[in-house]
């Protein structure tokens, strides 16, 4: 997703991921046909994110670069009065209220009310002669202001990603009071300067604060895009998250559509027959991700080409596999296969012989794969000896869930068909006891063992992208024919945006 807000931008930007793209990008005539990933963020998520923007707004004010303000004015009796305000900076700032509204097919409107800001700096002034010839007096000043800030965030499409335009920014001043040398009682000097400095000061504050907001909105848009791109990349395998269609903004949600094509070396991924429709998603949860079955297949193909689909099992793990039954028949078969060699001096290797085929169904994710298995004995001081080689077609249905910051994969059922079977203990292949035993080992222990290796690996990968920073509430992974929906509520991690901006600014 691509976000676009800053200041209230926090909300907005995270929302930016999903809003109006300008006609700068060209899309295919059929709106969703190239969509591999869709993301929907509903109004409750926008409201939650808006609560996290106060510190980000303060960063915008704090990092705004206020120029020196100079001017002069003719005054009766005093002649020409020249003045300059320099070293202007924000001393303190508080925010009473911030609201966000989604304007259908238009923009994200953010209203920040009663921003109390104190500016400090130095006032230099003089009364007669040319400005550059006078000896001026200097006093410290403080400006007490009460401001309403309104931002309408538009989205543009640049290089197939959403970019934020927060230039529609307006500051309304309810109060702008000048204090000199800490004196809160007006006095003649304050009375003199307040009236004709106020107008110029308002223009400068509006220009610089709004410029900073617009800049941070663009920075945040790029940050969100880069964050999303990093999340769907692992070494040489990544997903193309460029826009597949014009993002949609509705009164109750924002939605963006992404290609989701797998990018891996010379691997070419093509997808133009998406079954996505906004009607497939509801509005009851805060965040939705829709994933095409095609993406899962493509990722599996890339993982196969990258030689990631394999593992070795030895020692206690290998023993646990082959001693699932404590029977005389099991002991006999194990002795025949391992020939008395210790499990610590043996290794079982498992790998995919071809790219797995993935089918998403209402009952779960169905994975069909041709698997190779070999057992090699490594007796000390002797040459390695392969005592078993098998090729099986395995079809397993997996149910996925996410809880306690961990991915959980549960195999529901499996089917195994031997394609190749070679065993030194059964050269003819006519002993059914060995094959039947191995089928039991694979279905009852082998498949769960492989899945138990995948779970922590994927969990670790997701956490390395920062997923563990979020408090994810009641996540659901729903499978339907041809696609997966991930829906959840969440709490936004404290200071995530602020930490980012402090590093950038």
Coordinates of C-alpha atoms in Angstrom, one line a residue:
X1 CA 0.0 0.0 0.0
X2 CA 1.0 3.5 -0.5
X3 CA 0.1 6.2 2.0
X4 CA 0.1 9.8 1.8
X5 CA -0.5 11.9 4.9
X6 CA 1.8 13.7 7.1
X7 CA 0.9 15.8 10.0
X8 CA -2.4 14.3 10.2
X9 CA -0.6 12.9 7.6
X10 CA 0.0 10.0 9.7
X11 CA -3.5 9.0 9.1
X12 CA -3.5 10.3 5.7
X13 CA -0.3 8.8 4.6
X14 CA -1.0 5.4 5.8
X15 CA -4.1 6.0 4.0
X16 CA -2.2 7.3 1.0
X17 CA -1.6 3.8 0.2
X18 CA -5.0 3.8 -1.0
X19 CA -6.3 6.8 -2.6
X20 CA -6.9 8.7 -5.9
X21 CA -4.2 8.3 -8.5
X22 CA -4.0 11.0 -11.0
X23 CA -4.2 10.3 -14.7
X24 CA -0.4 10.5 -14.9
X25 CA -0.4 6.7 -14.8
X26 CA -1.9 4.6 -17.6
X27 CA -3.9 1.5 -16.7
X28 CA -5.6 -1.3 -18.7
X29 CA -9.3 -0.8 -19.6
X30 CA -10.5 -3.5 -17.3
X31 CA -10.1 -2.0 -13.7
X32 CA -9.1 -5.0 -11.7
X33 CA -7.9 -7.6 -14.2
X34 CA -4.2 -7.2 -13.3
X35 CA -4.7 -7.1 -9.5
X36 CA -2.7 -9.6 -7.6
X37 CA -2.9 -7.8 -4.2
X38 CA -5.6 -5.5 -3.0
X39 CA -5.5 -3.6 0.3
X40 CA -8.5 -2.0 2.0
X41 CA -8.3 0.3 5.0
X42 CA -11.6 1.2 6.6
X43 CA -12.7 4.3 8.5
X44 CA -11.9 2.9 12.0
X45 CA -8.3 2.4 11.0
X46 CA -8.1 5.9 9.6
X47 CA -9.5 7.3 12.9
X48 CA -7.0 5.2 14.9
X49 CA -4.1 6.4 12.8
X50 CA -5.2 10.0 13.2
X51 CA -4.7 9.7 16.9
X52 CA -1.1 8.9 16.4
X53 CA -0.3 12.1 14.5
X54 CA 0.2 14.6 17.3
X55 CA 4.0 14.0 17.6
X56 CA 4.3 14.0 13.8
X57 CA 2.6 17.3 13.6
X58 CA 4.9 18.7 16.2
X59 CA 7.9 17.5 14.1
X60 CA 6.5 19.4 11.1
X61 CA 6.3 22.6 13.1
X62 CA 9.7 22.0 14.8
X63 CA 11.5 21.3 11.5
X64 CA 10.0 24.1 9.5
X65 CA 12.7 26.6 8.5
X66 CA 11.3 30.0 9.3
X67 CA 13.1 32.8 7.4
X68 CA 14.0 36.2 8.9
X69 CA 11.2 38.7 8.6
X70 CA 12.0 42.3 7.8
X71 CA 9.8 45.3 7.2
X72 CA 9.3 49.0 7.8
X73 CA 6.5 51.4 8.2
X74 CA 6.0 55.1 8.5
X75 CA 4.6 56.2 11.9
X76 CA 3.5 59.6 12.9
X77 CA 5.8 61.3 15.3
X78 CA 8.2 58.4 15.2
X79 CA 9.1 58.6 11.5
X80 CA 9.9 55.4 9.7
X81 CA 10.1 52.3 11.9
X82 CA 12.1 49.4 10.6
X83 CA 12.0 46.0 12.2
X84 CA 13.3 42.4 11.8
X85 CA 12.3 39.1 13.3
X86 CA 15.1 36.5 13.4
X87 CA 15.9 33.1 14.8
X88 CA 12.3 32.1 14.8
X89 CA 11.6 28.6 16.2
X90 CA 8.9 26.7 17.9
X91 CA 9.3 26.7 21.6
X92 CA 6.2 24.6 22.6
X93 CA 3.2 23.1 20.9
X94 CA 0.0 21.2 21.9
X95 CA -2.9 19.9 19.9
X96 CA -6.4 19.7 21.3
X97 CA -8.2 17.8 18.5
X98 CA -7.6 16.1 15.2
X99 CA -10.3 14.7 12.8
X100 CA -10.1 12.9 9.5
X101 CA -12.8 12.6 6.9
X102 CA -12.8 10.5 3.7
X103 CA -14.4 12.5 0.9
X104 CA -15.7 10.0 -1.7
X105 CA -13.8 10.1 -5.0
X106 CA -12.0 13.2 -3.8
X107 CA -9.4 13.4 -1.0
X108 CA -8.6 12.8 2.6
X109 CA -9.6 15.8 4.6
X110 CA -7.7 16.4 7.9
X111 CA -8.8 19.0 10.4
X112 CA -6.5 19.8 13.3
X113 CA -8.2 22.1 15.7
X114 CA -6.8 24.4 18.4
X115 CA -3.1 24.0 17.9
X116 CA -1.5 26.1 20.5
X117 CA 2.0 27.0 19.4
X118 CA 4.6 29.3 21.0
X119 CA 7.3 30.8 18.8
X120 CA 10.4 32.5 20.0
X121 CA 13.1 34.6 18.5
X122 CA 14.7 38.0 18.4
X123 CA 13.1 41.4 17.4
X124 CA 15.4 44.1 16.1
X125 CA 14.0 47.6 15.6
X126 CA 14.9 51.2 14.9
X127 CA 13.2 54.5 14.1
X128 CA 15.0 56.8 11.7
X129 CA 17.3 56.8 8.7
X130 CA 18.1 54.1 6.3
X131 CA 17.6 50.5 7.6
X132 CA 21.2 49.5 7.0
X133 CA 22.7 52.6 8.7
X134 CA 20.8 52.4 12.0
X135 CA 21.9 51.1 15.3
X136 CA 19.0 48.9 16.3
X137 CA 17.7 47.7 19.6
X138 CA 17.2 44.0 20.1
X139 CA 14.8 42.2 22.4
X140 CA 13.7 38.6 22.7
X141 CA 10.1 37.9 21.8
X142 CA 7.6 35.1 22.2
X143 CA 4.5 34.7 20.0
X144 CA 1.5 32.9 21.5
X145 CA -0.8 31.5 18.8
X146 CA -3.9 29.4 18.5
X147 CA -4.3 27.8 15.1
X148 CA -6.7 25.6 13.2
X149 CA -5.0 23.5 10.5
X150 CA -6.8 22.1 7.5
X151 CA -5.3 19.8 4.9
X152 CA -6.8 18.2 1.9
X153 CA -4.6 15.5 0.6
X154 CA -4.7 14.6 -3.0
X155 CA -2.9 11.7 -4.6
X156 CA -1.0 11.6 -7.8
X157 CA 0.4 8.6 -9.6
X158 CA 4.1 8.8 -10.2
X159 CA 6.1 5.9 -11.6
X160 CA 3.2 3.6 -10.9
X161 CA 3.0 4.4 -7.2
X162 CA 0.9 6.8 -5.2
X163 CA 2.5 10.2 -4.4
X164 CA 1.0 12.6 -1.9
X165 CA 0.1 16.2 -2.6
X166 CA -0.7 18.1 0.6
X167 CA -0.3 21.6 -0.9
X168 CA -4.0 22.3 -0.2
X169 CA -3.1 23.5 3.3
X170 CA -4.7 26.3 5.3
X171 CA -3.9 27.8 8.7
X172 CA -6.6 29.8 10.5
X173 CA -5.3 32.0 13.4
X174 CA -7.7 32.5 16.3
X175 CA -4.9 34.2 18.3
X176 CA -1.5 35.7 17.6
X177 CA -0.1 37.6 20.5
X178 CA 3.4 39.1 20.7
X179 CA 5.2 39.2 24.0
X180 CA 8.5 41.1 24.4
X181 CA 11.2 40.3 26.9
X182 CA 8.9 38.0 28.7
X183 CA 6.5 40.9 29.6
X184 CA 2.9 39.7 29.3
X185 CA 1.6 43.3 29.8
X186 CA 1.3 44.9 26.4
X187 CA 3.2 48.2 26.9
X188 CA 3.8 50.7 24.1
X189 CA 6.5 48.7 22.3
X190 CA 4.3 45.6 22.0
X191 CA 1.3 47.8 21.0
X192 CA 3.4 49.4 18.3
X193 CA 4.7 46.2 16.7
X194 CA 1.9 43.7 17.1
X195 CA -0.5 45.3 14.7
X196 CA 1.7 45.6 11.6
X197 CA 3.9 42.5 12.2
X198 CA 1.0 40.1 12.7
X199 CA -0.2 40.0 9.0
X200 CA 3.3 39.3 7.7
X201 CA 4.0 36.8 10.4
X202 CA 0.8 34.9 9.6
X203 CA 1.8 34.6 5.9
X204 CA 5.2 33.3 6.8
X205 CA 4.0 30.8 9.3
X206 CA 1.4 29.5 6.9
X207 CA 3.8 29.2 4.0
X208 CA 6.6 27.5 5.9
X209 CA 4.4 25.1 8.0
X210 CA 2.4 24.0 5.0
X211 CA 5.6 23.6 2.9
X212 CA 7.0 21.3 5.6
X213 CA 3.7 19.4 5.7
X214 CA 3.7 18.9 2.0
X215 CA 7.4 17.8 2.0
X216 CA 6.8 15.3 4.8
X217 CA 3.8 13.9 3.1
X218 CA 5.9 13.2 0.0
X219 CA 8.7 11.7 2.2
X220 CA 6.1 9.6 4.0
X221 CA 4.6 8.4 0.8
X222 CA 7.9 7.1 -0.3
X223 CA 8.6 5.6 3.1
X224 CA 5.3 3.6 3.0
X225 CA 6.0 2.4 -0.5
X226 CA 9.6 1.4 0.4
X227 CA 8.3 -0.3 3.6
X228 CA 5.7 -2.3 1.7
X229 CA 8.3 -3.2 -1.0
X230 CA 10.7 -4.4 1.6
X231 CA 8.1 -6.5 3.4
X232 CA 7.4 -8.5 0.2
X233 CA 11.0 -9.1 -0.6
X234 CA 13.5 -11.7 0.6
X235 CA 16.9 -11.6 -1.0
X236 CA 16.4 -12.1 -4.7
X237 CA 12.7 -12.8 -4.5
X238 CA 10.3 -9.8 -4.5
X239 CA 6.9 -8.7 -5.5
X240 CA 6.1 -5.9 -7.8
X241 CA 3.7 -3.7 -5.8
X242 CA 3.2 -1.0 -8.5
X243 CA -0.4 0.1 -9.0
X244 CA -2.6 -2.2 -11.2
X245 CA -5.6 0.2 -11.2
X246 CA -6.7 3.6 -10.0
X247 CA -7.0 3.5 -6.2
X248 CA -10.5 3.9 -4.8
X249 CA -11.7 6.2 -2.0
X250 CA -15.1 5.8 -0.5
X251 CA -16.8 7.3 2.5
X252 CA -16.0 4.3 4.7
X253 CA -12.8 2.9 3.3
X254 CA -9.8 3.4 1.0
X255 CA -8.6 0.7 -1.3
X256 CA -5.5 0.2 -3.5
X257 CA -4.7 -2.4 -6.2
X258 CA -1.3 -3.8 -6.9
X259 CA 0.1 -6.1 -9.5
X260 CA 1.9 -8.5 -7.2
X261 CA 4.0 -10.0 -9.9
X262 CA 7.0 -12.0 -8.7
X263 CA 10.4 -10.7 -9.7
X264 CA 13.2 -13.1 -9.6
X265 CA 16.3 -13.1 -11.8
X266 CA 15.2 -14.2 -15.2
X267 CA 11.9 -15.6 -14.0
X268 CA 9.0 -14.1 -15.9
X269 CA 5.6 -13.7 -14.2
X270 CA 2.5 -12.7 -16.2
X271 CA -0.9 -12.2 -14.7
X272 CA -4.0 -10.6 -16.4
X273 CA -7.0 -12.7 -15.4
X274 CA -7.6 -11.6 -11.8
X275 CA -11.0 -12.4 -10.2
X276 CA -10.8 -9.5 -7.7
X277 CA -13.8 -7.3 -7.1
X278 CA -14.3 -4.8 -4.2
X279 CA -17.5 -6.7 -3.4
X280 CA -15.3 -9.6 -2.1
X281 CA -14.3 -7.5 0.9
X282 CA -16.4 -6.2 3.8
X283 CA -16.1 -3.1 6.0
X284 CA -16.3 -4.7 9.4
X285 CA -12.6 -5.0 10.1
X286 CA -9.9 -2.3 10.1
X287 CA -7.5 -3.8 7.5
X288 CA -7.9 -6.3 4.6
X289 CA -5.4 -7.9 2.2
X290 CA -6.7 -9.8 -0.8
X291 CA -4.1 -12.2 -2.4
X292 CA -4.6 -14.0 -5.6
X293 CA -3.8 -17.7 -5.9
X294 CA -1.5 -16.8 -8.7
X295 CA 0.8 -15.0 -6.3
X296 CA 1.2 -18.0 -4.1
X297 CA 2.1 -20.2 -7.1
X298 CA 4.6 -17.6 -8.4
X299 CA 6.3 -17.3 -5.0
X300 CA 6.5 -21.1 -4.8
X301 CA 8.0 -21.2 -8.3
X302 CA 10.6 -18.6 -7.4
X303 CA 11.5 -20.4 -4.1
X304 CA 11.9 -23.6 -6.1
X305 CA 14.2 -21.9 -8.6
X306 CA 16.2 -20.4 -5.8
X307 CA 16.7 -23.9 -4.3
X308 CA 15.0 -23.1 -1.0
X309 CA 12.6 -26.0 -1.0
X310 CA 14.8 -28.6 0.7
X311 CA 15.9 -29.7 4.2
X312 CA 18.1 -32.2 5.9
X313 CA 17.0 -34.2 9.0
X314 CA 19.4 -36.0 11.3
X315 CA 19.9 -37.0 14.9
X316 CA 17.0 -36.8 17.3
X317 CA 14.7 -35.4 14.6
X318 CA 15.4 -38.3 12.4
X319 CA 14.8 -40.7 15.3
X320 CA 11.5 -39.1 16.1
X321 CA 10.4 -39.7 12.5
X322 CA 11.2 -43.3 12.3
X323 CA 10.1 -44.3 15.8
X324 CA 6.6 -43.0 15.7
X325 CA 5.4 -46.6 16.5
X326 CA 7.0 -48.8 19.1
X327 CA 6.2 -52.1 17.5
X328 CA 8.2 -55.1 16.5
X329 CA 7.3 -54.5 12.9
X330 CA 8.6 -50.9 13.1
X331 CA 11.8 -52.0 14.7
X332 CA 12.4 -54.6 12.0
X333 CA 11.9 -52.2 9.2
X334 CA 14.1 -49.5 10.8
X335 CA 16.9 -52.2 11.2
X336 CA 16.5 -53.2 7.6
X337 CA 16.8 -49.6 6.3
X338 CA 19.5 -48.2 8.6
X339 CA 21.5 -51.5 8.9
X340 CA 22.3 -50.8 12.5
X341 CA 23.8 -47.3 11.8
X342 CA 23.1 -44.6 14.4
X343 CA 20.7 -41.8 13.6
X344 CA 23.5 -39.4 14.4
X345 CA 25.5 -41.1 11.5
X346 CA 22.6 -40.9 9.1
X347 CA 20.8 -38.1 7.2
X348 CA 17.5 -37.8 5.5
X349 CA 17.3 -35.3 2.7
X350 CA 14.0 -34.0 1.4
X351 CA 13.5 -31.6 -1.5
X352 CA 11.0 -30.6 -4.2
X353 CA 11.7 -32.1 -7.6
X354 CA 9.5 -29.6 -9.4
X355 CA 7.7 -26.3 -8.5
X356 CA 4.8 -26.9 -6.1
X357 CA 1.3 -26.2 -7.4
X358 CA -1.0 -24.3 -5.1
X359 CA -4.7 -24.2 -5.2
X360 CA -6.8 -22.1 -2.8
X361 CA -10.1 -23.7 -1.8
X362 CA -12.7 -22.9 0.9
X363 CA -11.3 -25.8 3.0
X364 CA -7.8 -24.5 2.9
X365 CA -4.7 -24.1 0.7
X366 CA -4.0 -27.2 -1.3
X367 CA -0.3 -27.8 -2.1
X368 CA 0.6 -30.5 -4.7
X369 CA 4.3 -31.3 -5.1
X370 CA 6.7 -33.9 -6.4
X371 CA 9.1 -34.7 -3.5
X372 CA 12.4 -36.5 -3.5
X373 CA 13.6 -38.3 -0.4
X374 CA 16.9 -40.0 0.2
X375 CA 18.5 -41.6 3.3
X376 CA 22.3 -41.7 3.4
X377 CA 24.3 -43.6 6.0
X378 CA 27.5 -41.9 7.1
X379 CA 29.3 -44.6 9.2
X380 CA 32.7 -43.3 10.6
X381 CA 35.6 -44.2 8.5
X382 CA 33.5 -45.5 5.6
X383 CA 32.1 -44.2 2.4
X384 CA 28.6 -42.7 2.5
X385 CA 25.9 -45.1 1.4
X386 CA 22.5 -44.2 0.0
X387 CA 20.1 -46.8 1.3
X388 CA 16.8 -45.3 0.2
X389 CA 15.6 -43.1 -2.6
X390 CA 12.0 -42.2 -3.2
X391 CA 9.9 -39.9 -5.3
X392 CA 6.4 -39.2 -4.2
X393 CA 3.6 -36.9 -5.3
X394 CA 2.2 -35.4 -2.2
X395 CA -1.1 -33.4 -1.9
X396 CA -1.7 -31.7 1.4
X397 CA -4.4 -29.3 2.5
X398 CA -3.1 -26.6 4.9
X399 CA -5.1 -24.3 7.2
X400 CA -3.2 -21.1 8.2
X401 CA -3.7 -18.8 11.2
X402 CA -1.8 -16.1 13.0
X403 CA -1.7 -15.9 16.8
X404 CA 0.7 -14.7 19.5
X405 CA 2.8 -13.0 16.7
X406 CA 3.4 -16.4 15.1
X407 CA 2.3 -18.0 11.9
X408 CA 0.5 -21.3 12.4
X409 CA 0.2 -23.9 9.6
X410 CA -2.0 -26.9 10.3
X411 CA -2.1 -29.9 7.8
X412 CA -5.7 -31.1 7.5
X413 CA -5.3 -34.1 5.3
X414 CA -2.8 -35.5 2.8
X415 CA -2.4 -38.0 0.0
X416 CA 0.8 -39.7 -1.1
X417 CA 1.5 -41.6 -4.3
X418 CA 4.9 -43.3 -4.8
X419 CA 6.4 -42.6 -8.2
X420 CA 9.9 -44.0 -7.7
X421 CA 11.0 -46.4 -4.9
X422 CA 14.6 -47.8 -4.5
X423 CA 15.7 -49.4 -1.2
X424 CA 18.8 -51.5 -0.6
X425 CA 16.8 -53.5 1.9
X426 CA 14.2 -54.4 -0.7
X427 CA 15.9 -54.5 -4.1
X428 CA 12.9 -56.0 -5.8
X429 CA 10.5 -53.5 -4.4
X430 CA 8.1 -56.4 -3.5
X431 CA 8.2 -56.1 0.3
X432 CA 5.0 -54.1 1.2
X433 CA 6.1 -53.7 4.8
X434 CA 8.8 -51.1 4.0
X435 CA 6.7 -49.1 1.7
X436 CA 3.7 -49.1 4.0
X437 CA 5.8 -48.1 6.9
X438 CA 7.4 -45.3 5.0
X439 CA 4.0 -44.0 3.9
X440 CA 3.0 -43.9 7.6
X441 CA 6.2 -42.1 8.5
X442 CA 5.7 -39.5 5.7
X443 CA 2.0 -38.7 6.4
X444 CA 2.1 -38.9 10.3
X445 CA 5.5 -37.4 11.0
X446 CA 7.2 -36.2 7.8
X447 CA 4.7 -33.7 6.6
X448 CA 4.2 -32.2 10.1
X449 CA 8.0 -32.0 10.5
X450 CA 8.4 -30.1 7.2
X451 CA 5.6 -27.7 8.2
X452 CA 7.1 -27.2 11.6
X453 CA 10.3 -26.0 9.9
X454 CA 8.4 -23.6 7.6
X455 CA 6.3 -22.0 10.4
X456 CA 9.2 -20.4 12.4
X457 CA 11.1 -19.5 9.1
X458 CA 8.2 -17.5 7.8
X459 CA 7.4 -16.0 11.2
X460 CA 11.1 -14.9 11.5
X461 CA 11.0 -13.4 8.0
X462 CA 7.8 -11.4 8.7
X463 CA 9.2 -10.2 12.1
X464 CA 12.4 -9.1 10.4
X465 CA 10.2 -6.8 8.4
X466 CA 8.7 -5.3 11.5
X467 CA 5.4 -7.1 11.7
X468 CA 6.0 -7.9 15.4
X469 CA 5.9 -4.2 16.2
X470 CA 2.1 -4.1 15.6
X471 CA -0.5 -5.4 18.0
X472 CA -2.6 -7.4 15.6
X473 CA -6.1 -8.3 17.0
X474 CA -8.2 -11.2 15.9
X475 CA -6.5 -11.9 12.6
X476 CA -8.3 -14.2 10.2
X477 CA -7.0 -15.9 7.1
X478 CA -9.9 -16.9 4.9
X479 CA -9.5 -19.1 1.9
X480 CA -11.9 -19.1 -1.0
X481 CA -11.7 -20.6 -4.5
X482 CA -8.8 -18.8 -6.2
X483 CA -7.9 -16.3 -3.5
X484 CA -7.0 -15.6 0.2
X485 CA -8.3 -12.8 2.4
X486 CA -6.4 -11.7 5.5
X487 CA -8.5 -9.4 7.7
X488 CA -7.6 -7.9 11.1
X489 CA -7.8 -5.1 13.5
X490 CA -4.6 -3.5 14.9
X491 CA -3.0 -1.0 17.2
X492 CA -0.5 1.3 15.7
X493 CA 3.0 1.0 17.1
X494 CA 3.9 4.0 19.3
X495 CA 6.4 6.5 17.9
X496 CA 6.9 4.5 14.6
X497 CA 6.3 7.5 12.4
X498 CA 8.1 9.9 14.8
X499 CA 11.2 7.7 15.0
X500 CA 11.2 7.6 11.2
X501 CA 11.0 11.3 10.8
X502 CA 13.7 12.0 13.4
X503 CA 16.0 9.8 11.3
X504 CA 15.1 11.6 8.1
X505 CA 15.1 15.2 9.2

